[in-house]
Amino acid sequence: MMKHRILQQKDPLLALMSFRAMPATATGVSPAELLMGRRIQTTLPTLESNLVPQWPDLSIVRAKRDWQKSAQTPNLILVLMNS
């Protein structure tokens, strides 16, 4: 729902920046953080300490992603069986 609202902005570059700065639900880290190792500066005010490079622990990110995928697999099987 939030992604849909962000992508409806008039400025497409601002929409992309907001989308890339938003943390993913599966990993808890934004795509920009995974790419650059820090939060990107958006139009919202932020502390300077949040902009300092600090790589997320990739093993934790991968574990969260894998757990999210495994939690969704039974639901996918049920959907496929009912369709």
Short mmCIF file of C-alpha atoms in Angstrom, two decimals:
data_model
loop_
_atom_site.label_atom_id
_atom_site.label_comp_id
_atom_site.label_asym_id
_atom_site.label_seq_id
_atom_site.Cartn_x
_atom_site.Cartn_y
_atom_site.Cartn_z
CA MET A 1 0.00 0.00 0.00
CA MET A 2 2.78 2.40 0.91
CA LYS A 3 4.73 1.52 -2.24
CA HIS A 4 1.64 2.24 -4.34
CA ARG A 5 1.32 5.72 -2.82
CA ILE A 6 4.99 6.49 -3.30
CA LEU A 7 4.90 5.53 -6.97
CA GLN A 8 1.90 7.83 -7.57
CA GLN A 9 4.00 10.95 -6.95
CA LYS A 10 4.22 13.52 -9.74
CA ASP A 11 8.03 13.53 -9.82
CA PRO A 12 9.22 10.06 -10.92
CA LEU A 13 12.77 10.58 -9.63
CA LEU A 14 11.49 11.54 -6.19
CA ALA A 15 9.23 8.49 -6.23
CA LEU A 16 12.16 6.20 -7.07
CA MET A 17 14.32 7.77 -4.36
CA SER A 18 11.57 7.28 -1.77
CA PHE A 19 10.98 3.70 -2.91
CA ARG A 20 14.69 2.84 -2.71
CA ALA A 21 15.04 4.41 0.74
CA MET A 22 12.12 2.42 2.22
CA PRO A 23 13.18 -0.73 4.11
CA ALA A 24 11.96 -4.02 2.66
CA THR A 25 9.68 -6.02 4.94
CA ALA A 26 11.57 -9.27 4.33
CA THR A 27 15.05 -7.97 5.16
CA GLY A 28 14.44 -4.83 7.23
CA VAL A 29 17.00 -3.01 5.08
CA SER A 30 16.38 -0.69 2.14
CA PRO A 31 17.75 -1.49 -1.32
CA ALA A 32 19.88 1.66 -1.14
CA GLU A 33 21.43 0.50 2.15
CA LEU A 34 22.35 -2.84 0.61
CA LEU A 35 23.91 -1.11 -2.39
CA MET A 36 25.71 1.80 -0.70
CA GLY A 37 26.12 0.64 2.88
CA ARG A 38 24.31 3.63 4.33
CA ARG A 39 20.91 5.28 4.34
CA ILE A 40 20.43 7.75 1.52
CA GLN A 41 19.42 11.32 2.18
CA THR A 42 15.80 11.97 1.25
CA THR A 43 13.63 15.06 1.48
CA LEU A 44 12.86 14.20 5.12
CA PRO A 45 15.25 15.59 7.74
CA THR A 46 17.63 13.01 9.19
CA LEU A 47 20.54 12.87 11.60
CA GLU A 48 24.03 13.05 10.14
CA SER A 49 24.93 9.87 12.04
CA ASN A 50 22.38 7.94 9.94
CA LEU A 51 24.24 8.90 6.76
CA VAL A 52 27.60 7.46 7.84
CA PRO A 53 28.49 4.30 5.87
CA GLN A 54 27.72 1.19 7.90
CA TRP A 55 27.23 -2.07 6.00
CA PRO A 56 24.41 -4.29 7.25
CA ASP A 57 25.41 -7.82 8.23
CA LEU A 58 24.63 -9.73 5.04
CA SER A 59 24.28 -13.06 6.84
CA ILE A 60 21.44 -11.60 8.94
CA VAL A 61 19.82 -10.02 5.87
CA ARG A 62 20.00 -13.33 3.99
CA ALA A 63 18.64 -15.25 6.98
CA LYS A 64 15.67 -12.87 7.28
CA ARG A 65 15.01 -13.13 3.54
CA ASP A 66 15.18 -16.93 3.59
CA TRP A 67 12.89 -17.10 6.63
CA GLN A 68 10.38 -14.83 4.89
CA LYS A 69 10.48 -17.03 1.78
CA SER A 70 9.99 -20.22 3.78
CA ALA A 71 7.06 -18.68 5.64
CA GLN A 72 5.37 -17.83 2.34
CA THR A 73 5.87 -21.22 0.68
CA PRO A 74 2.95 -23.02 2.42
CA ASN A 75 0.62 -20.16 1.47
CA LEU A 76 1.73 -20.37 -2.15
CA ILE A 77 1.08 -24.11 -2.23
CA LEU A 78 -2.44 -23.57 -0.85
CA VAL A 79 -3.16 -20.87 -3.43
CA LEU A 80 -1.94 -23.06 -6.28
CA MET A 81 -3.99 -26.02 -5.07
CA ASN A 82 -7.18 -23.95 -4.82
CA SER A 83 -6.88 -22.36 -8.25
#
